[in-house]
């Protein structure tokens, strides 16, 4: 408990608020997944998994590289599930076919997470580079699939424009815009090695020295500090807005389908 | 059609619908019957005259229009028997001579037809009948009454008038009628009874074929009518189902939006068409499918409301 309190005190307030909202969003979406149609289960379980992927913020509780890597893989599973759900919804709008069972969604999710853990367990403990690579892959997938989801949501909205639930898809559109900024800004920082994790790596390995010897400019953050700062602000606030939008959207959806 | 003497009735008021013309003709022919069979239909009267089992004449007189004879009459008689649905048959045995006279009346050679009695010398005419030893029938009539005198070889066989059942031996009514200034006469002659027996219409008319053809035509007509009736029923059923389907579609769209149109179409196709709406089990499966799809679009409360409305329609339709 003490560690938890100490940990919470160590988290910047904006991440703490973000964590609270992700907790809220996770709970609402999980409860929502229980009482609704199969297609909603994929979507809501996916959003619930974002909560698990945000636990990396409590990095003293989950400080091992393996657990950190696992939370990032969980994030990847989350967006894949969400995308699968929206794709299914789009297929329903075009063919009016509903297939599958809720239990299958739950079991597949658990299986994927277990396999991910096994994958990490049977391989050497991930280095800081590996953890950062996994995080970058996660962000790349999030950005790509978020763009795809925005297009799917647009198409779903036009297919069910006059249905009561169509407004919820506008909310999902807002959610994905926030997520695009959130994950996109972090990917941007990672691609140019302006992210905090790279900073830690560079500090620990003293890479500047290596770069000097090899005449490679490893850190140009001094020159682009303004845009780096903007990207970090976008990452912080878009993440917070995404968490709030997900909570709000699921609460709205719950009201619409009650 | 004028009345004929009834002689000795063999059958009276037999329902024609239960008879086959072939059987009737064969029975009378095989029984060496002498007399006539009369068929009375709502729109026509048919008569078959037999002389010792040989078909001497066939006539069919419609209530309106010209009488027809021979093959044509037999064909029409068969059609009347098959199609009329009502009608009676009477069979009367007569003497050979009287049968010959009936034949003359129906199909004999007309020496006079609608001749005004006042314009001819009836005595001279009767002498001519006697002298020429005519076989036949002299018919005297007004608009209200008629009387007949049957002759064999120029001698009167008997007298018959409207209202009587059989042949009289006295000419009372005929004489009275002959004095009416408006009276007219017809005189029909024919060959002798023996000569008449030398011809048999059954040698040239295949009654069985005529009957079978009439039955086949009637059956074809019945089949056509049944088909039309079935088509009409089917169309009514289709229209009723289409109306029901449209009502359900309207309610569903009202709740879930235009996407509901596609859902209804798809689920009806899956259920094997809108006929499922009238069957309890299949319509319940259809409703479950609609509900499953609606769960993705509207609230549980609205689904219950919608289901109630659609179920009411289905119950009403099934009732």
PDB file of N, CA, C and O in Angstrom, chain A residues 124-182:
ATOM      1  N   UNK A 124      14.482 -14.211 -23.755  1.00  0.00           N
ATOM      2  CA  UNK A 124      15.300 -13.506 -22.758  1.00  0.00           C
ATOM      3  C   UNK A 124      14.580 -12.263 -22.256  1.00  0.00           C
ATOM      4  O   UNK A 124      13.756 -11.699 -22.977  1.00  0.00           O
ATOM      5  N   UNK A 125      14.908 -11.882 -21.046  1.00  0.00           N
ATOM      6  CA  UNK A 125      14.261 -10.690 -20.482  1.00  0.00           C
ATOM      7  C   UNK A 125      14.518  -9.494 -21.404  1.00  0.00           C
ATOM      8  O   UNK A 125      15.665  -9.257 -21.807  1.00  0.00           O
ATOM      9  N   UNK A 126      13.445  -8.766 -21.793  1.00  0.00           N
ATOM     10  CA  UNK A 126      13.624  -7.674 -22.749  1.00  0.00           C
ATOM     11  C   UNK A 126      14.550  -6.586 -22.201  1.00  0.00           C
ATOM     12  O   UNK A 126      14.479  -6.226 -21.027  1.00  0.00           O
ATOM     13  N   UNK A 127      15.435  -6.122 -23.044  1.00  0.00           N
ATOM     14  CA  UNK A 127      16.299  -5.001 -22.680  1.00  0.00           C
ATOM     15  C   UNK A 127      15.494  -3.719 -22.786  1.00  0.00           C
ATOM     16  O   UNK A 127      14.338  -3.732 -23.233  1.00  0.00           O
ATOM     17  N   UNK A 128      16.113  -2.610 -22.408  1.00  0.00           N
ATOM     18  CA  UNK A 128      15.399  -1.326 -22.527  1.00  0.00           C
ATOM     19  C   UNK A 128      15.076  -1.024 -23.987  1.00  0.00           C
ATOM     20  O   UNK A 128      14.039  -0.459 -24.320  1.00  0.00           O
ATOM     21  N   UNK A 129      16.017  -1.446 -24.881  1.00  0.00           N
ATOM     22  CA  UNK A 129      15.783  -1.255 -26.327  1.00  0.00           C
ATOM     23  C   UNK A 129      14.545  -2.032 -26.778  1.00  0.00           C
ATOM     24  O   UNK A 129      13.719  -1.522 -27.517  1.00  0.00           O
ATOM     25  N   UNK A 130      14.522  -3.310 -26.308  1.00  0.00           N
ATOM     26  CA  UNK A 130      13.399  -4.194 -26.715  1.00  0.00           C
ATOM     27  C   UNK A 130      12.074  -3.636 -26.225  1.00  0.00           C
ATOM     28  O   UNK A 130      11.094  -3.573 -26.987  1.00  0.00           O
ATOM     29  N   UNK A 131      12.080  -3.203 -24.958  1.00  0.00           N
ATOM     30  CA  UNK A 131      10.835  -2.649 -24.398  1.00  0.00           C
ATOM     31  C   UNK A 131      10.382  -1.440 -25.216  1.00  0.00           C
ATOM     32  O   UNK A 131       9.213  -1.288 -25.577  1.00  0.00           O
ATOM     33  N   UNK A 132      11.383  -0.599 -25.572  1.00  0.00           N
ATOM     34  CA  UNK A 132      11.063   0.610 -26.351  1.00  0.00           C
ATOM     35  C   UNK A 132      10.562   0.206 -27.759  1.00  0.00           C
ATOM     36  O   UNK A 132       9.622   0.808 -28.298  1.00  0.00           O
ATOM     37  N   UNK A 133      11.202  -0.830 -28.316  1.00  0.00           N
ATOM     38  CA  UNK A 133      10.761  -1.304 -29.643  1.00  0.00           C
ATOM     39  C   UNK A 133       9.314  -1.771 -29.604  1.00  0.00           C
ATOM     40  O   UNK A 133       8.524  -1.460 -30.497  1.00  0.00           O
ATOM     41  N   UNK A 134       9.001  -2.550 -28.545  1.00  0.00           N
ATOM     42  CA  UNK A 134       7.619  -3.056 -28.431  1.00  0.00           C
ATOM     43  C   UNK A 134       6.635  -1.897 -28.302  1.00  0.00           C
ATOM     44  O   UNK A 134       5.578  -1.870 -28.930  1.00  0.00           O
ATOM     45  N   UNK A 135       7.064  -0.897 -27.505  1.00  0.00           N
ATOM     46  CA  UNK A 135       6.207   0.283 -27.306  1.00  0.00           C
ATOM     47  C   UNK A 135       5.995   1.008 -28.641  1.00  0.00           C
ATOM     48  O   UNK A 135       4.890   1.489 -28.949  1.00  0.00           O
ATOM     49  N   UNK A 136       7.054   1.073 -29.445  1.00  0.00           N
ATOM     50  CA  UNK A 136       6.972   1.774 -30.727  1.00  0.00           C
ATOM     51  C   UNK A 136       6.068   0.995 -31.705  1.00  0.00           C
ATOM     52  O   UNK A 136       5.282   1.593 -32.434  1.00  0.00           O
ATOM     53  N   UNK A 137       6.219  -0.330 -31.680  1.00  0.00           N
ATOM     54  CA  UNK A 137       5.349  -1.164 -32.545  1.00  0.00           C
ATOM     55  C   UNK A 137       3.888  -0.949 -32.141  1.00  0.00           C
ATOM     56  O   UNK A 137       2.999  -0.791 -32.989  1.00  0.00           O
ATOM     57  N   UNK A 138       3.672  -0.925 -30.820  1.00  0.00           N
ATOM     58  CA  UNK A 138       2.308  -0.715 -30.332  1.00  0.00           C
ATOM     59  C   UNK A 138       1.750   0.609 -30.859  1.00  0.00           C
ATOM     60  O   UNK A 138       0.646   0.673 -31.396  1.00  0.00           O
ATOM     61  N   UNK A 139       2.547   1.668 -30.734  1.00  0.00           N
ATOM     62  CA  UNK A 139       2.076   2.982 -31.196  1.00  0.00           C
ATOM     63  C   UNK A 139       1.835   3.004 -32.708  1.00  0.00           C
ATOM     64  O   UNK A 139       0.865   3.605 -33.183  1.00  0.00           O
ATOM     65  N   UNK A 140       2.741   2.333 -33.451  1.00  0.00           N
ATOM     66  CA  UNK A 140       2.584   2.305 -34.919  1.00  0.00           C
ATOM     67  C   UNK A 140       1.269   1.609 -35.294  1.00  0.00           C
ATOM     68  O   UNK A 140       0.514   2.089 -36.145  1.00  0.00           O
ATOM     69  N   UNK A 141       1.003   0.487 -34.598  1.00  0.00           N
ATOM     70  CA  UNK A 141      -0.253  -0.240 -34.884  1.00  0.00           C
ATOM     71  C   UNK A 141      -1.463   0.613 -34.509  1.00  0.00           C
ATOM     72  O   UNK A 141      -2.439   0.710 -35.237  1.00  0.00           O
ATOM     73  N   UNK A 142      -1.333   1.267 -33.347  1.00  0.00           N
ATOM     74  CA  UNK A 142      -2.443   2.134 -32.902  1.00  0.00           C
ATOM     75  C   UNK A 142      -2.733   3.222 -33.947  1.00  0.00           C
ATOM     76  O   UNK A 142      -3.875   3.468 -34.307  1.00  0.00           O
ATOM     77  N   UNK A 143      -1.679   3.863 -34.434  1.00  0.00           N
ATOM     78  CA  UNK A 143      -1.876   4.968 -35.388  1.00  0.00           C
ATOM     79  C   UNK A 143      -2.518   4.441 -36.682  1.00  0.00           C
ATOM     80  O   UNK A 143      -3.502   4.998 -37.181  1.00  0.00           O
ATOM     81  N   UNK A 144      -1.972   3.338 -37.182  1.00  0.00           N
ATOM     82  CA  UNK A 144      -2.494   2.786 -38.429  1.00  0.00           C
ATOM     83  C   UNK A 144      -3.960   2.356 -38.278  1.00  0.00           C
ATOM     84  O   UNK A 144      -4.827   2.731 -39.079  1.00  0.00           O
ATOM     85  N   UNK A 145      -4.217   1.592 -37.208  1.00  0.00           N
ATOM     86  CA  UNK A 145      -5.584   1.082 -37.031  1.00  0.00           C
ATOM     87  C   UNK A 145      -6.568   2.182 -36.621  1.00  0.00           C
ATOM     88  O   UNK A 145      -7.764   2.098 -36.915  1.00  0.00           O
ATOM     89  N   UNK A 146      -6.070   3.220 -35.957  1.00  0.00           N
ATOM     90  CA  UNK A 146      -6.958   4.335 -35.602  1.00  0.00           C
ATOM     91  C   UNK A 146      -7.438   5.039 -36.866  1.00  0.00           C
ATOM     92  O   UNK A 146      -8.634   5.364 -36.997  1.00  0.00           O
ATOM     93  N   UNK A 147      -6.510   5.247 -37.811  1.00  0.00           N
ATOM     94  CA  UNK A 147      -6.908   5.858 -39.087  1.00  0.00           C
ATOM     95  C   UNK A 147      -7.955   4.985 -39.782  1.00  0.00           C
ATOM     96  O   UNK A 147      -8.953   5.485 -40.312  1.00  0.00           O
ATOM     97  N   UNK A 148      -7.714   3.691 -39.746  1.00  0.00           N
ATOM     98  CA  UNK A 148      -8.656   2.754 -40.374  1.00  0.00           C
ATOM     99  C   UNK A 148     -10.015   2.804 -39.665  1.00  0.00           C
ATOM    100  O   UNK A 148     -11.060   2.843 -40.306  1.00  0.00           O
ATOM    101  N   UNK A 149      -9.963   2.865 -38.318  1.00  0.00           N
ATOM    102  CA  UNK A 149     -11.225   2.913 -37.568  1.00  0.00           C
ATOM    103  C   UNK A 149     -12.013   4.185 -37.836  1.00  0.00           C
ATOM    104  O   UNK A 149     -13.247   4.160 -37.874  1.00  0.00           O
ATOM    105  N   UNK A 150     -11.288   5.284 -38.015  1.00  0.00           N
ATOM    106  CA  UNK A 150     -11.983   6.550 -38.317  1.00  0.00           C
ATOM    107  C   UNK A 150     -12.783   6.403 -39.624  1.00  0.00           C
ATOM    108  O   UNK A 150     -13.927   6.855 -39.718  1.00  0.00           O
ATOM    109  N   UNK A 151     -12.160   5.755 -40.601  1.00  0.00           N
ATOM    110  CA  UNK A 151     -12.848   5.545 -41.883  1.00  0.00           C
ATOM    111  C   UNK A 151     -14.036   4.580 -41.716  1.00  0.00           C
ATOM    112  O   UNK A 151     -15.121   4.833 -42.247  1.00  0.00           O
ATOM    113  N   UNK A 152     -13.831   3.520 -40.953  1.00  0.00           N
ATOM    114  CA  UNK A 152     -14.929   2.563 -40.731  1.00  0.00           C
ATOM    115  C   UNK A 152     -16.091   3.249 -40.009  1.00  0.00           C
ATOM    116  O   UNK A 152     -17.256   3.083 -40.372  1.00  0.00           O
ATOM    117  N   UNK A 153     -15.730   4.048 -38.993  1.00  0.00           N
ATOM    118  CA  UNK A 153     -16.778   4.730 -38.221  1.00  0.00           C
ATOM    119  C   UNK A 153     -17.565   5.701 -39.115  1.00  0.00           C
ATOM    120  O   UNK A 153     -18.789   5.804 -39.019  1.00  0.00           O
ATOM    121  N   UNK A 154     -16.832   6.375 -40.024  1.00  0.00           N
ATOM    122  CA  UNK A 154     -17.508   7.286 -40.961  1.00  0.00           C
ATOM    123  C   UNK A 154     -18.535   6.496 -41.796  1.00  0.00           C
ATOM    124  O   UNK A 154     -19.677   6.909 -41.962  1.00  0.00           O
ATOM    125  N   UNK A 155     -18.095   5.354 -42.263  1.00  0.00           N
ATOM    126  CA  UNK A 155     -18.994   4.539 -43.108  1.00  0.00           C
ATOM    127  C   UNK A 155     -20.174   3.993 -42.297  1.00  0.00           C
ATOM    128  O   UNK A 155     -21.308   3.963 -42.787  1.00  0.00           O
ATOM    129  N   UNK A 156     -19.905   3.561 -41.082  1.00  0.00           N
ATOM    130  CA  UNK A 156     -20.998   3.050 -40.234  1.00  0.00           C
ATOM    131  C   UNK A 156     -22.015   4.164 -39.992  1.00  0.00           C
ATOM    132  O   UNK A 156     -23.223   3.970 -40.104  1.00  0.00           O
ATOM    133  N   UNK A 157     -21.470   5.358 -39.690  1.00  0.00           N
ATOM    134  CA  UNK A 157     -22.359   6.492 -39.390  1.00  0.00           C
ATOM    135  C   UNK A 157     -23.308   6.758 -40.562  1.00  0.00           C
ATOM    136  O   UNK A 157     -24.517   6.933 -40.382  1.00  0.00           O
ATOM    137  N   UNK A 158     -22.752   6.755 -41.787  1.00  0.00           N
ATOM    138  CA  UNK A 158     -23.616   7.021 -42.947  1.00  0.00           C
ATOM    139  C   UNK A 158     -24.610   5.885 -43.199  1.00  0.00           C
ATOM    140  O   UNK A 158     -25.690   6.115 -43.722  1.00  0.00           O
ATOM    141  N   UNK A 159     -24.234   4.663 -42.804  1.00  0.00           N
ATOM    142  CA  UNK A 159     -25.158   3.529 -43.004  1.00  0.00           C
ATOM    143  C   UNK A 159     -26.330   3.565 -42.022  1.00  0.00           C
ATOM    144  O   UNK A 159     -27.430   3.115 -42.339  1.00  0.00           O
ATOM    145  N   UNK A 160     -26.087   4.112 -40.799  1.00  0.00           N
ATOM    146  CA  UNK A 160     -27.165   4.082 -39.781  1.00  0.00           C
ATOM    147  C   UNK A 160     -27.509   5.492 -39.312  1.00  0.00           C
ATOM    148  O   UNK A 160     -27.945   5.687 -38.168  1.00  0.00           O
ATOM    149  N   UNK A 161     -27.301   6.448 -40.230  1.00  0.00           N
ATOM    150  CA  UNK A 161     -27.431   7.868 -39.878  1.00  0.00           C
ATOM    151  C   UNK A 161     -28.717   8.193 -39.115  1.00  0.00           C
ATOM    152  O   UNK A 161     -28.708   8.991 -38.183  1.00  0.00           O
ATOM    153  N   UNK A 162     -29.848   7.580 -39.544  1.00  0.00           N
ATOM    154  CA  UNK A 162     -31.118   7.940 -38.911  1.00  0.00           C
ATOM    155  C   UNK A 162     -31.484   7.041 -37.717  1.00  0.00           C
ATOM    156  O   UNK A 162     -32.587   7.130 -37.187  1.00  0.00           O
ATOM    157  N   UNK A 163     -30.546   6.192 -37.297  1.00  0.00           N
ATOM    158  CA  UNK A 163     -30.815   5.353 -36.124  1.00  0.00           C
ATOM    159  C   UNK A 163     -30.431   6.114 -34.853  1.00  0.00           C
ATOM    160  O   UNK A 163     -29.532   6.955 -34.890  1.00  0.00           O
ATOM    161  N   UNK A 164     -31.102   5.794 -33.750  1.00  0.00           N
ATOM    162  CA  UNK A 164     -30.791   6.512 -32.491  1.00  0.00           C
ATOM    163  C   UNK A 164     -29.313   6.388 -32.101  1.00  0.00           C
ATOM    164  O   UNK A 164     -28.741   7.309 -31.519  1.00  0.00           O
ATOM    165  N   UNK A 165     -28.694   5.268 -32.446  1.00  0.00           N
ATOM    166  CA  UNK A 165     -27.330   5.019 -31.983  1.00  0.00           C
ATOM    167  C   UNK A 165     -26.270   5.765 -32.802  1.00  0.00           C
ATOM    168  O   UNK A 165     -25.090   5.813 -32.416  1.00  0.00           O
ATOM    169  N   UNK A 166     -26.667   6.382 -33.896  1.00  0.00           N
ATOM    170  CA  UNK A 166     -25.666   6.991 -34.793  1.00  0.00           C
ATOM    171  C   UNK A 166     -24.831   8.067 -34.079  1.00  0.00           C
ATOM    172  O   UNK A 166     -23.645   8.246 -34.379  1.00  0.00           O
ATOM    173  N   UNK A 167     -25.454   8.754 -33.110  1.00  0.00           N
ATOM    174  CA  UNK A 167     -24.721   9.815 -32.390  1.00  0.00           C
ATOM    175  C   UNK A 167     -23.531   9.236 -31.619  1.00  0.00           C
ATOM    176  O   UNK A 167     -22.506   9.897 -31.453  1.00  0.00           O
ATOM    177  N   UNK A 168     -23.705   7.997 -31.149  1.00  0.00           N
ATOM    178  CA  UNK A 168     -22.612   7.349 -30.417  1.00  0.00           C
ATOM    179  C   UNK A 168     -21.392   7.184 -31.325  1.00  0.00           C
ATOM    180  O   UNK A 168     -20.247   7.232 -30.852  1.00  0.00           O
ATOM    181  N   UNK A 169     -21.632   7.004 -32.619  1.00  0.00           N
ATOM    182  CA  UNK A 169     -20.506   6.840 -33.538  1.00  0.00           C
ATOM    183  C   UNK A 169     -19.792   8.166 -33.788  1.00  0.00           C
ATOM    184  O   UNK A 169     -18.597   8.177 -34.079  1.00  0.00           O
ATOM    185  N   UNK A 170     -20.521   9.268 -33.659  1.00  0.00           N
ATOM    186  CA  UNK A 170     -19.846  10.573 -33.720  1.00  0.00           C
ATOM    187  C   UNK A 170     -18.884  10.664 -32.523  1.00  0.00           C
ATOM    188  O   UNK A 170     -17.740  11.099 -32.652  1.00  0.00           O
ATOM    189  N   UNK A 171     -19.377  10.208 -31.353  1.00  0.00           N
ATOM    190  CA  UNK A 171     -18.540  10.217 -30.140  1.00  0.00           C
ATOM    191  C   UNK A 171     -17.300   9.333 -30.352  1.00  0.00           C
ATOM    192  O   UNK A 171     -16.189   9.721 -29.963  1.00  0.00           O
ATOM    193  N   UNK A 172     -17.502   8.164 -30.964  1.00  0.00           N
ATOM    194  CA  UNK A 172     -16.358   7.281 -31.216  1.00  0.00           C
ATOM    195  C   UNK A 172     -15.364   7.961 -32.168  1.00  0.00           C
ATOM    196  O   UNK A 172     -14.156   7.790 -32.038  1.00  0.00           O
ATOM    197  N   UNK A 173     -15.896   8.730 -33.105  1.00  0.00           N
ATOM    198  CA  UNK A 173     -15.037   9.481 -34.022  1.00  0.00           C
ATOM    199  C   UNK A 173     -14.147  10.436 -33.241  1.00  0.00           C
ATOM    200  O   UNK A 173     -12.934  10.524 -33.481  1.00  0.00           O
ATOM    201  N   UNK A 174     -14.760  11.124 -32.258  1.00  0.00           N
ATOM    202  CA  UNK A 174     -13.992  12.062 -31.422  1.00  0.00           C
ATOM    203  C   UNK A 174     -12.941  11.288 -30.615  1.00  0.00           C
ATOM    204  O   UNK A 174     -11.786  11.707 -30.500  1.00  0.00           O
ATOM    205  N   UNK A 175     -13.360  10.137 -30.067  1.00  0.00           N
ATOM    206  CA  UNK A 175     -12.450   9.287 -29.293  1.00  0.00           C
ATOM    207  C   UNK A 175     -11.210   8.956 -30.133  1.00  0.00           C
ATOM    208  O   UNK A 175     -10.064   9.101 -29.683  1.00  0.00           O
ATOM    209  N   UNK A 176     -11.435   8.516 -31.366  1.00  0.00           N
ATOM    210  CA  UNK A 176     -10.311   8.093 -32.206  1.00  0.00           C
ATOM    211  C   UNK A 176      -9.448   9.269 -32.665  1.00  0.00           C
ATOM    212  O   UNK A 176      -8.243   9.102 -32.875  1.00  0.00           O
ATOM    213  N   UNK A 177     -10.058  10.434 -32.796  1.00  0.00           N
ATOM    214  CA  UNK A 177      -9.239  11.609 -33.124  1.00  0.00           C
ATOM    215  C   UNK A 177      -8.272  11.895 -31.969  1.00  0.00           C
ATOM    216  O   UNK A 177      -7.076  12.179 -32.183  1.00  0.00           O
ATOM    217  N   UNK A 178      -8.799  11.818 -30.741  1.00  0.00           N
ATOM    218  CA  UNK A 178      -7.955  12.037 -29.556  1.00  0.00           C
ATOM    219  C   UNK A 178      -6.855  10.968 -29.487  1.00  0.00           C
ATOM    220  O   UNK A 178      -5.685  11.271 -29.218  1.00  0.00           O
ATOM    221  N   UNK A 179      -7.273   9.720 -29.759  1.00  0.00           N
ATOM    222  CA  UNK A 179      -6.300   8.615 -29.689  1.00  0.00           C
ATOM    223  C   UNK A 179      -5.228   8.786 -30.763  1.00  0.00           C
ATOM    224  O   UNK A 179      -4.029   8.549 -30.518  1.00  0.00           O
ATOM    225  N   UNK A 180      -5.659   9.254 -31.952  1.00  0.00           N
ATOM    226  CA  UNK A 180      -4.701   9.463 -33.052  1.00  0.00           C
ATOM    227  C   UNK A 180      -3.634  10.484 -32.628  1.00  0.00           C
ATOM    228  O   UNK A 180      -2.427  10.277 -32.840  1.00  0.00           O
ATOM    229  N   UNK A 181      -4.097  11.567 -31.977  1.00  0.00           N
ATOM    230  CA  UNK A 181      -3.151  12.599 -31.520  1.00  0.00           C
ATOM    231  C   UNK A 181      -2.257  12.037 -30.407  1.00  0.00           C
ATOM    232  O   UNK A 181      -1.042  12.270 -30.377  1.00  0.00           O
ATOM    233  N   UNK A 182      -2.871  11.308 -29.534  1.00  0.00           N
ATOM    234  CA  UNK A 182      -2.178  10.754 -28.357  1.00  0.00           C
ATOM    235  C   UNK A 182      -1.085   9.772 -28.798  1.00  0.00           C
ATOM    236  O   UNK A 182       0.091   9.967 -28.505  1.00  0.00           O
TER     237      UNK A 182
END
